[in-house]
Short mmCIF file of C-alpha atoms and ligand atoms in Angstrom, two decimals:
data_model
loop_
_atom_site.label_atom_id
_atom_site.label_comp_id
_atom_site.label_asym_id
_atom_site.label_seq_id
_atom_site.Cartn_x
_atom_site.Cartn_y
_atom_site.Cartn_z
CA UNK N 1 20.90 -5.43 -27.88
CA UNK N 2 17.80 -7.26 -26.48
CA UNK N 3 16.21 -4.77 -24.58
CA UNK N 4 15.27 -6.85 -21.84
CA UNK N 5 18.47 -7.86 -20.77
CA UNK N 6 19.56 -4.21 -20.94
CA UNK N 7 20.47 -3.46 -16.99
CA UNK N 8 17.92 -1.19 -15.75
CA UNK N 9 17.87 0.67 -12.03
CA UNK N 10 14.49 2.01 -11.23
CA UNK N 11 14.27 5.07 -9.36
CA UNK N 12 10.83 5.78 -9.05
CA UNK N 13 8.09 2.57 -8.34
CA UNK N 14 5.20 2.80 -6.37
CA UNK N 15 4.80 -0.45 -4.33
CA UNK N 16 1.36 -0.97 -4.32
CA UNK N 17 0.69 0.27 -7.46
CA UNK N 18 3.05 -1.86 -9.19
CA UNK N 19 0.67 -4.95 -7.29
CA UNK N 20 -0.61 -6.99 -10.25
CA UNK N 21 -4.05 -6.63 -10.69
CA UNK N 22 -4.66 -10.89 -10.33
CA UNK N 23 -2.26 -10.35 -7.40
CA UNK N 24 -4.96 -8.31 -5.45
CA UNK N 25 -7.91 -9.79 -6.94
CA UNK N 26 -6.34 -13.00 -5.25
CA UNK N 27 -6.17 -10.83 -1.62
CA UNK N 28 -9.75 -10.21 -2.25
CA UNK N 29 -11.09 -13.76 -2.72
CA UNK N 30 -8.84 -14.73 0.07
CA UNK N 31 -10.42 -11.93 2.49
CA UNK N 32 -14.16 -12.17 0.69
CA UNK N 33 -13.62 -8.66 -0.11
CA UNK N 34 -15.70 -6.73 -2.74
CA UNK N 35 -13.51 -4.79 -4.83
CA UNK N 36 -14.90 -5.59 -7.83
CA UNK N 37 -15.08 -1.97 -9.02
CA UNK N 38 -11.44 -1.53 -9.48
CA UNK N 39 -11.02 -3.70 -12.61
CA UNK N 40 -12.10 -3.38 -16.11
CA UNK N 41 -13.81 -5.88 -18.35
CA UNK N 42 -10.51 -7.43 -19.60
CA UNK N 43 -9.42 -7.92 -15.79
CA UNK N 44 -7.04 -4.83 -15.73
CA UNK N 45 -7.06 -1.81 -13.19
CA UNK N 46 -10.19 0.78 -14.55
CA UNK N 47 -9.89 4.52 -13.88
CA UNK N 48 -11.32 7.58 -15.81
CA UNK N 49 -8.45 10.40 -15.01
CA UNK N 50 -5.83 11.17 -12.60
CA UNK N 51 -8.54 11.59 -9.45
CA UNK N 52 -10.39 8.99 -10.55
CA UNK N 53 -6.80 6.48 -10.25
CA UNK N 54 -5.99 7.80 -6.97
CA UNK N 55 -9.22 6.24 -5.53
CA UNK N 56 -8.92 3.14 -7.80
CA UNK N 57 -5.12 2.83 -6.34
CA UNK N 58 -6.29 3.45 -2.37
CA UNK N 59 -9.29 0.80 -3.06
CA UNK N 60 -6.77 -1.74 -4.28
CA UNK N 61 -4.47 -1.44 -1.68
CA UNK N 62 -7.21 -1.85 0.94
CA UNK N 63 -6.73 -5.37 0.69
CA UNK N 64 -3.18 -5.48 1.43
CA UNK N 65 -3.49 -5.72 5.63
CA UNK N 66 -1.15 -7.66 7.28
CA UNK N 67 3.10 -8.02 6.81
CA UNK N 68 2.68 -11.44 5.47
CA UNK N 69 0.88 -9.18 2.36
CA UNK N 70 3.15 -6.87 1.80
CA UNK N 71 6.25 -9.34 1.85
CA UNK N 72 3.52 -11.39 -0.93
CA UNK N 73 3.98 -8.29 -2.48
CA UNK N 74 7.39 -7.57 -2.18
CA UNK N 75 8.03 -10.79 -3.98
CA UNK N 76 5.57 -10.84 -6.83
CA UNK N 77 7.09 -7.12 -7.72
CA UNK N 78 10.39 -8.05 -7.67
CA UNK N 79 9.48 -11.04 -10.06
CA UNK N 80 8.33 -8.98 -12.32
CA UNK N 81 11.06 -5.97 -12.22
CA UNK N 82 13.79 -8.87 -12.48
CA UNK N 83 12.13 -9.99 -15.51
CA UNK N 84 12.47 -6.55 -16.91
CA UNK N 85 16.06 -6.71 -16.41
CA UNK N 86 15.86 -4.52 -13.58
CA UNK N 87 19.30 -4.90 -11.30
CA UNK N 88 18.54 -1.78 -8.81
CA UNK N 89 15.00 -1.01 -7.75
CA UNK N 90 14.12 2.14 -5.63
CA UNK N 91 10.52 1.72 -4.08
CA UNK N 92 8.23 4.46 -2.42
CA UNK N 93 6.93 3.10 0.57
CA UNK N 94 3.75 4.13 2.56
CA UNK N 95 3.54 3.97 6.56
CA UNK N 96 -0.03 5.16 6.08
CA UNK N 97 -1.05 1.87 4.32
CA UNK N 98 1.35 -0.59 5.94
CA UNK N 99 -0.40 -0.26 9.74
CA UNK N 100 -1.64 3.03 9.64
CA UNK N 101 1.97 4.83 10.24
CA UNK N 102 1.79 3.58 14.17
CA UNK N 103 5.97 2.93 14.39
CA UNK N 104 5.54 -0.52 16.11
CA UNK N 105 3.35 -1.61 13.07
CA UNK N 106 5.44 -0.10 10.72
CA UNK N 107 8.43 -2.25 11.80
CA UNK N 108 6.74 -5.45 11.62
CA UNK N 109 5.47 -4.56 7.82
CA UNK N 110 9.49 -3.35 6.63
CA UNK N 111 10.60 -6.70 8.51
CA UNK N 112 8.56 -8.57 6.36
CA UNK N 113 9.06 -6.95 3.17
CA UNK N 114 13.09 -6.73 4.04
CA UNK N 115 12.70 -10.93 4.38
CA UNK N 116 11.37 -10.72 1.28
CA UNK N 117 13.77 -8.87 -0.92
CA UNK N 118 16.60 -10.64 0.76
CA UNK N 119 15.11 -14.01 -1.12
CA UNK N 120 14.69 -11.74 -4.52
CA UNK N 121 18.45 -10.68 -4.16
CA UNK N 122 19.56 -14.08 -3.61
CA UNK N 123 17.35 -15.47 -6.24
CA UNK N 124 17.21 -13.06 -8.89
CA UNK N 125 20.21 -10.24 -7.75
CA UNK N 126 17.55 -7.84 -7.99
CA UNK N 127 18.80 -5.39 -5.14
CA UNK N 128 16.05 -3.10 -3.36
CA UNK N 129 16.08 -0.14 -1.51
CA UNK N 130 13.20 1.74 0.49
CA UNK N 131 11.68 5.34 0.16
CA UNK N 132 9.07 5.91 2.73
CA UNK N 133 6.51 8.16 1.21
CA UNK N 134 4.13 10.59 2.74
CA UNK N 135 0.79 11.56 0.69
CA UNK N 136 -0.30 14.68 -0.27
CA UNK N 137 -4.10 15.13 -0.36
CA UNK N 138 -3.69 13.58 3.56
CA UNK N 139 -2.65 16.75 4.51
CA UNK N 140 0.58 17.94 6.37
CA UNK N 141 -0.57 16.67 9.57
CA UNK N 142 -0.93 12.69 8.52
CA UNK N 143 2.45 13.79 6.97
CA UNK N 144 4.35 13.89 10.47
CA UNK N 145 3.15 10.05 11.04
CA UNK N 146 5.40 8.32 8.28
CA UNK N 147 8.34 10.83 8.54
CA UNK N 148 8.66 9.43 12.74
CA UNK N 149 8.78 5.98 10.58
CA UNK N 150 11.08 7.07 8.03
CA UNK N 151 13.02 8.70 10.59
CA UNK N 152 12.92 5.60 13.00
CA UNK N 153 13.93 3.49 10.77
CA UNK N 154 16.63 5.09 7.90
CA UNK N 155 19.49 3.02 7.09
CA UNK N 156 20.41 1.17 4.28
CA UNK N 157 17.50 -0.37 3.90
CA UNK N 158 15.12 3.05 4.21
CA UNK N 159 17.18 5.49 2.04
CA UNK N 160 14.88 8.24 1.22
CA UNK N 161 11.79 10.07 2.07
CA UNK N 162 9.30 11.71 0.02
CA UNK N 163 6.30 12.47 -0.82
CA UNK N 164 3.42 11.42 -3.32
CA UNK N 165 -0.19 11.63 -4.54
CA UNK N 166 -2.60 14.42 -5.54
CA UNK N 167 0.23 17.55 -6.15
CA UNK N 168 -2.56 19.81 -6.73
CA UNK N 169 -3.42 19.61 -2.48
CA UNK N 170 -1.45 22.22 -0.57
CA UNK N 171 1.92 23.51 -1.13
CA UNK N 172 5.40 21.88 -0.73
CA UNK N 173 6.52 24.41 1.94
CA UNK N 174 2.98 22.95 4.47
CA UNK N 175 5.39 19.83 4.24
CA UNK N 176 8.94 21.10 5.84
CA UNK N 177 8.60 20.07 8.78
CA UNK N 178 8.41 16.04 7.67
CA UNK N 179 11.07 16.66 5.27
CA UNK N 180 13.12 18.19 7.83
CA UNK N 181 12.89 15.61 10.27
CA UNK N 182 13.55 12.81 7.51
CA UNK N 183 16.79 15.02 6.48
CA UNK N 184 18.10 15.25 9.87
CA UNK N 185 17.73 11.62 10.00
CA UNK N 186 20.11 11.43 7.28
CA UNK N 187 17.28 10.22 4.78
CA UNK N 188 17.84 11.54 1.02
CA UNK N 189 14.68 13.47 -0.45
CA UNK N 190 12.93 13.35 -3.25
CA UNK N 191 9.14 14.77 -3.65
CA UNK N 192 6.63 14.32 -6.94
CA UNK N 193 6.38 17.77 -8.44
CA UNK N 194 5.97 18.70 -12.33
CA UNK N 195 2.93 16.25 -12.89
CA UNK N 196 -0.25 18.01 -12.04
CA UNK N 197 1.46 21.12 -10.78
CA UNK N 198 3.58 23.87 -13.30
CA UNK N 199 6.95 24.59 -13.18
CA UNK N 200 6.33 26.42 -10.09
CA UNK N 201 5.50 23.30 -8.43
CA UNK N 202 9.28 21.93 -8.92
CA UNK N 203 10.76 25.38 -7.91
CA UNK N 204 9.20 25.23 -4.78
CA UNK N 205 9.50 21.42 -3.86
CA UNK N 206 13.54 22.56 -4.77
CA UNK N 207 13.69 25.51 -2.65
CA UNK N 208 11.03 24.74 0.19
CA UNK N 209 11.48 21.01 0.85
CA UNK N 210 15.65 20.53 -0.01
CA UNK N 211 15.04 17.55 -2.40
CA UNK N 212 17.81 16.38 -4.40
CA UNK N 213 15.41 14.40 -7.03
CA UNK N 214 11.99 15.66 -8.18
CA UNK N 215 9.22 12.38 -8.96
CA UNK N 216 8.36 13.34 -12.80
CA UNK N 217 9.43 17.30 -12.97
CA UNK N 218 8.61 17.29 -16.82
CA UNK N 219 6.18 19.88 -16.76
CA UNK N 220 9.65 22.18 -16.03
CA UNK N 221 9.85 21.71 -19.76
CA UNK N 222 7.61 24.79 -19.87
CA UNK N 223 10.23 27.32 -18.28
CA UNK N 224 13.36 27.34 -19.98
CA UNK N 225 15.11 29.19 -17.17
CA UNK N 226 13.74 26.40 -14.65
CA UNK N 227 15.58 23.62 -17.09
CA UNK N 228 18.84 25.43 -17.19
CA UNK N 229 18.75 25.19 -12.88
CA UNK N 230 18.27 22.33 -13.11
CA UNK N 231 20.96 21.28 -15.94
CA UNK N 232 22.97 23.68 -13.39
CA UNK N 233 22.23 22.29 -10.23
CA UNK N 234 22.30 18.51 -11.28
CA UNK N 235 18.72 18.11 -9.50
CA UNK N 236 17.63 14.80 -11.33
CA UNK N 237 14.42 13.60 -12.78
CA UNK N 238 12.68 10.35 -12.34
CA UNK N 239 10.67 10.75 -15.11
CA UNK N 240 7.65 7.86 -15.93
CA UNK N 241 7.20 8.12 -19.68
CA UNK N 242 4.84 5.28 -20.44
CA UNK N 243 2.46 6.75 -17.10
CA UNK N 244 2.41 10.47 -18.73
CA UNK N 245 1.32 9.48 -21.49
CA UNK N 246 -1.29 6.84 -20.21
CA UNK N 247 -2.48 9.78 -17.47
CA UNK N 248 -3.21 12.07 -20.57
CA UNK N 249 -0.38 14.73 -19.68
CA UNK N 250 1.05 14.18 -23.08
CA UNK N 251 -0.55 13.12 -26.42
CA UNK N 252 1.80 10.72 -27.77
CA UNK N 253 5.37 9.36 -26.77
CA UNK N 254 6.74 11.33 -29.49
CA UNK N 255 5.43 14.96 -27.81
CA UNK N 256 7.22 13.30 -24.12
CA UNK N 257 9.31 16.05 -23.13
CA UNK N 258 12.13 13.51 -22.11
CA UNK N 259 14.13 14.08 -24.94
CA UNK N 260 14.17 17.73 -25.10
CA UNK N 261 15.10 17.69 -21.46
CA UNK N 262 18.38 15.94 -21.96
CA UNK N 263 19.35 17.50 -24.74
CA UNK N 264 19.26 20.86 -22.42
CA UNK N 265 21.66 18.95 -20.32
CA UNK N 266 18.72 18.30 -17.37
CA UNK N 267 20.03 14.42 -15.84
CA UNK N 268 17.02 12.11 -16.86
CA UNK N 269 16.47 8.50 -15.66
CA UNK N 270 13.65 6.38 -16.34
CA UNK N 271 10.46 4.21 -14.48
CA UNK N 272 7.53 2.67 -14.88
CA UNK N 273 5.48 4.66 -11.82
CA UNK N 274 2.50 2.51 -11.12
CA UNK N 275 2.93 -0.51 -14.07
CA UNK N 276 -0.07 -2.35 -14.51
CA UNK N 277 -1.89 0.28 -13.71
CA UNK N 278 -0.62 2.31 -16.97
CA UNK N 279 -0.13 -1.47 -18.70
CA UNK N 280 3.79 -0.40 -18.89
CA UNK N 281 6.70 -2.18 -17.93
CA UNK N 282 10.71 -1.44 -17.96
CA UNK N 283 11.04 -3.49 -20.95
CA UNK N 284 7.95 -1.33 -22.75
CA UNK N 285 9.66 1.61 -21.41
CA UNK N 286 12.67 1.53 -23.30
CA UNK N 287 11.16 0.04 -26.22
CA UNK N 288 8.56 3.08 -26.67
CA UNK N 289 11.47 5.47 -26.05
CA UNK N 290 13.35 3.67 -28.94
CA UNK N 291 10.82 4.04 -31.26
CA UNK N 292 10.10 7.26 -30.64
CA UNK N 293 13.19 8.90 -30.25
CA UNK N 294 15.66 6.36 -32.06
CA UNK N 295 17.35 5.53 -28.66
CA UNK N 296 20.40 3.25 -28.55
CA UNK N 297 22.59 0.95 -26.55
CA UNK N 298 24.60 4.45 -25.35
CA UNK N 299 21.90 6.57 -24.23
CA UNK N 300 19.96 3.62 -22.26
CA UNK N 301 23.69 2.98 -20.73
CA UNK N 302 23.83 7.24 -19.90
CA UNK N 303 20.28 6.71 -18.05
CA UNK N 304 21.77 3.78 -16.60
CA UNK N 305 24.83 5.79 -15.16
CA UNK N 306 22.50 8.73 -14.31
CA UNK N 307 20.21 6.39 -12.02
CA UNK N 308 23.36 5.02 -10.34
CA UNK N 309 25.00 8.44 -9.67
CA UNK N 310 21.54 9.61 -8.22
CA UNK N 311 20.92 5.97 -5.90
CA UNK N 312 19.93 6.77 -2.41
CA UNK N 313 21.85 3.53 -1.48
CA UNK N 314 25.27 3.18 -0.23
CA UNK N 315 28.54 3.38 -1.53
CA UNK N 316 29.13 -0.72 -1.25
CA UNK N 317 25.74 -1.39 -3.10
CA UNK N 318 26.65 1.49 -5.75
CA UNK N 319 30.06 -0.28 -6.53
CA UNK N 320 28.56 -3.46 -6.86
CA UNK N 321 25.99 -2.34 -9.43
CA UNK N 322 28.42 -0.46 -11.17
CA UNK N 323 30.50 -3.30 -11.72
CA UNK N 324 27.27 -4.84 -13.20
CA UNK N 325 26.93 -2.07 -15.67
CA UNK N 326 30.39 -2.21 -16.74
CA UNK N 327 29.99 -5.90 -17.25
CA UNK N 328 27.22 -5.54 -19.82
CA UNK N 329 28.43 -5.73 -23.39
CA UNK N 330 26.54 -2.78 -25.13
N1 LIG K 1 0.92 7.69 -6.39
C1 LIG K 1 1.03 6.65 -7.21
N2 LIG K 1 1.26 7.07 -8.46
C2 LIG K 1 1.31 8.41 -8.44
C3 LIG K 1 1.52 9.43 -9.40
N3 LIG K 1 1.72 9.15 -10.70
N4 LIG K 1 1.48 10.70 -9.00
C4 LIG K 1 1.25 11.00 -7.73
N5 LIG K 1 1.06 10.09 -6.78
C5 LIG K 1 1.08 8.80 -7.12
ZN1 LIG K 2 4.83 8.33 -8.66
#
């Protein structure tokens, strides 16, 4: 099995922190913007610990200012997540950046970028779907801004709502009233918890904010009776591997708690989180995970089926990926 051409559906994918760093560079020279102080000596994205990254990722994106950007963007990520072998991708999108969450800005950016993965899915059948994100350390008043987006615009193309960025900020329950509005708009929820923040963290995401998926949730590994709810209760992971280990959570691959979590019967899928940032891709992904826990064809194809079954898209687009799954020889 070649593990590139192993179908992959990505769950959990920042947009603008999957933006290659000669991408934005590029933005910069175009817009004679000094950024120079995001990058490292071999050209890469530079950042000293998680705080540190969160400033390197908001500098970064500064550059990205109009729609014609962000559907630049749209297509240079979806290059690169095709090339992966990546069939389904599930990207967190932020009102905040794309026209500071004003609705009638917000609409012109998702036009663009919907152009945009239109020509990947023709191109490349790469299929994308939208998760408008709110940020944390913004506080739960910016919060309301880009759930009236999410809201304004769910439908198959916006899927989900969550939120994102510095866990360690406030508590999940200073959010409910976004998440409620994005729920009654018939988005599907899913909220980072179990990076920076305990097992607590994931409890109360779960019981305070409704979400069906939790962004990471490994640090649930710590409370066994938090693992068994969630084998229970079928909540499902998107766990980022490669970006634990390159944010220092974990020592090695081989001390990921991935592993241990599925064999407790918690459902487990797999992304790449911010890519270049944590010089991962889909491809690495799955090769690291091989090599560290002697992974085969049958357990990439049961993180395969878990990311399907736990989709925020439609039933159509599910079938139709499905099919694609069933097609590959394993
Ligand atoms: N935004 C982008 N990447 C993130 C991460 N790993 N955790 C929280 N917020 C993020
Ligand atoms: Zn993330």
């Amino acid at each position: 099995m070649s593990m590139r051409d192993f179908p992959k559906l990505e769950l959990h994918l920042h947009l603008e922190g999957a933006a290659p760093p000669a991408f934005i560079r590029g933005l910069a020279r175009e817009k004679s913007v000094d950024i120079s102080g995001v990058f490292g000596a071999d050209g890469g994205y530079a950042f000293r610990d998680f705080g540190h990254f969160l400033q390197v990722y908001e500098a970064a994106t500064s550059v990205l200012t109009t729609p014609e950007d962000y559907a630049r963007l749209v297509t240079a990520v979806l290059e690169e997540s095709a090339a992966n072998g990546v069939i389904y991708s599930e990207v967190f999108l932020s009102p905040d950046f794309c026209g500071g969450s004003d609705v009638a800005a917000w609409r012109e950016y998702l036009h663009a970028m919907q152009e945009a993965a239109a020509r990947a899915e023709a191109r490349d059948g790469i299929v994308l779907r939208g998760v408008v994100t709110c940020i944390r350390h913004f506080g739960p008043e910016r919060a309301r801004a880009p759930a009236l987006c999410a809201a304004e615009t769910a439908g198959a193309f916006i899927t989900g709502f969550g939120i994102a960025g510095d866990e360690t900020a406030g508590r999940p329950r200073d959010f409910t009233w976004s998440f409620d509005l994005a729920r009654e708009a018939g988005l599907r929820l899913t909220a980072h918890a179990g990076e920076w923040g305990g097992p607590v963290s994931v409890r109360e995401a779960i019981a305070d904010l409704g979400v069906e998926r939790i962004g990471h949730g490994v640090r649930a590994a710590e409370d066994p009776r938090l693992v068994d709810q969630l084998a229970e209760t079928g909540v499902v992971l998107e766990v980022c591997p490669g970006s634990n280990v390159a944010l220092g959570l974990y020592p090695s691959w081989q001390r990921h708690p991935i592993q241990t979590l599925r064999e407790r019967g918690v459902r487990v899928t797999v992304s790449t989180d911010d890519p270049p940032f944590f010089r991962t891709s889909m491809v690495r992904e799955y090769e690291e995970l091989a090599r560290a826990f002697g992974w085969e064809a049958g357990d990439f194809l049961e993180i395969a089926r878990n990311a399907l079954d736990a989709a925020f898209c439609d039933a159509d687009t599910k079938g139709r990926l499905a099919d694609r799954l069933k097609d590959h020889p394993t």
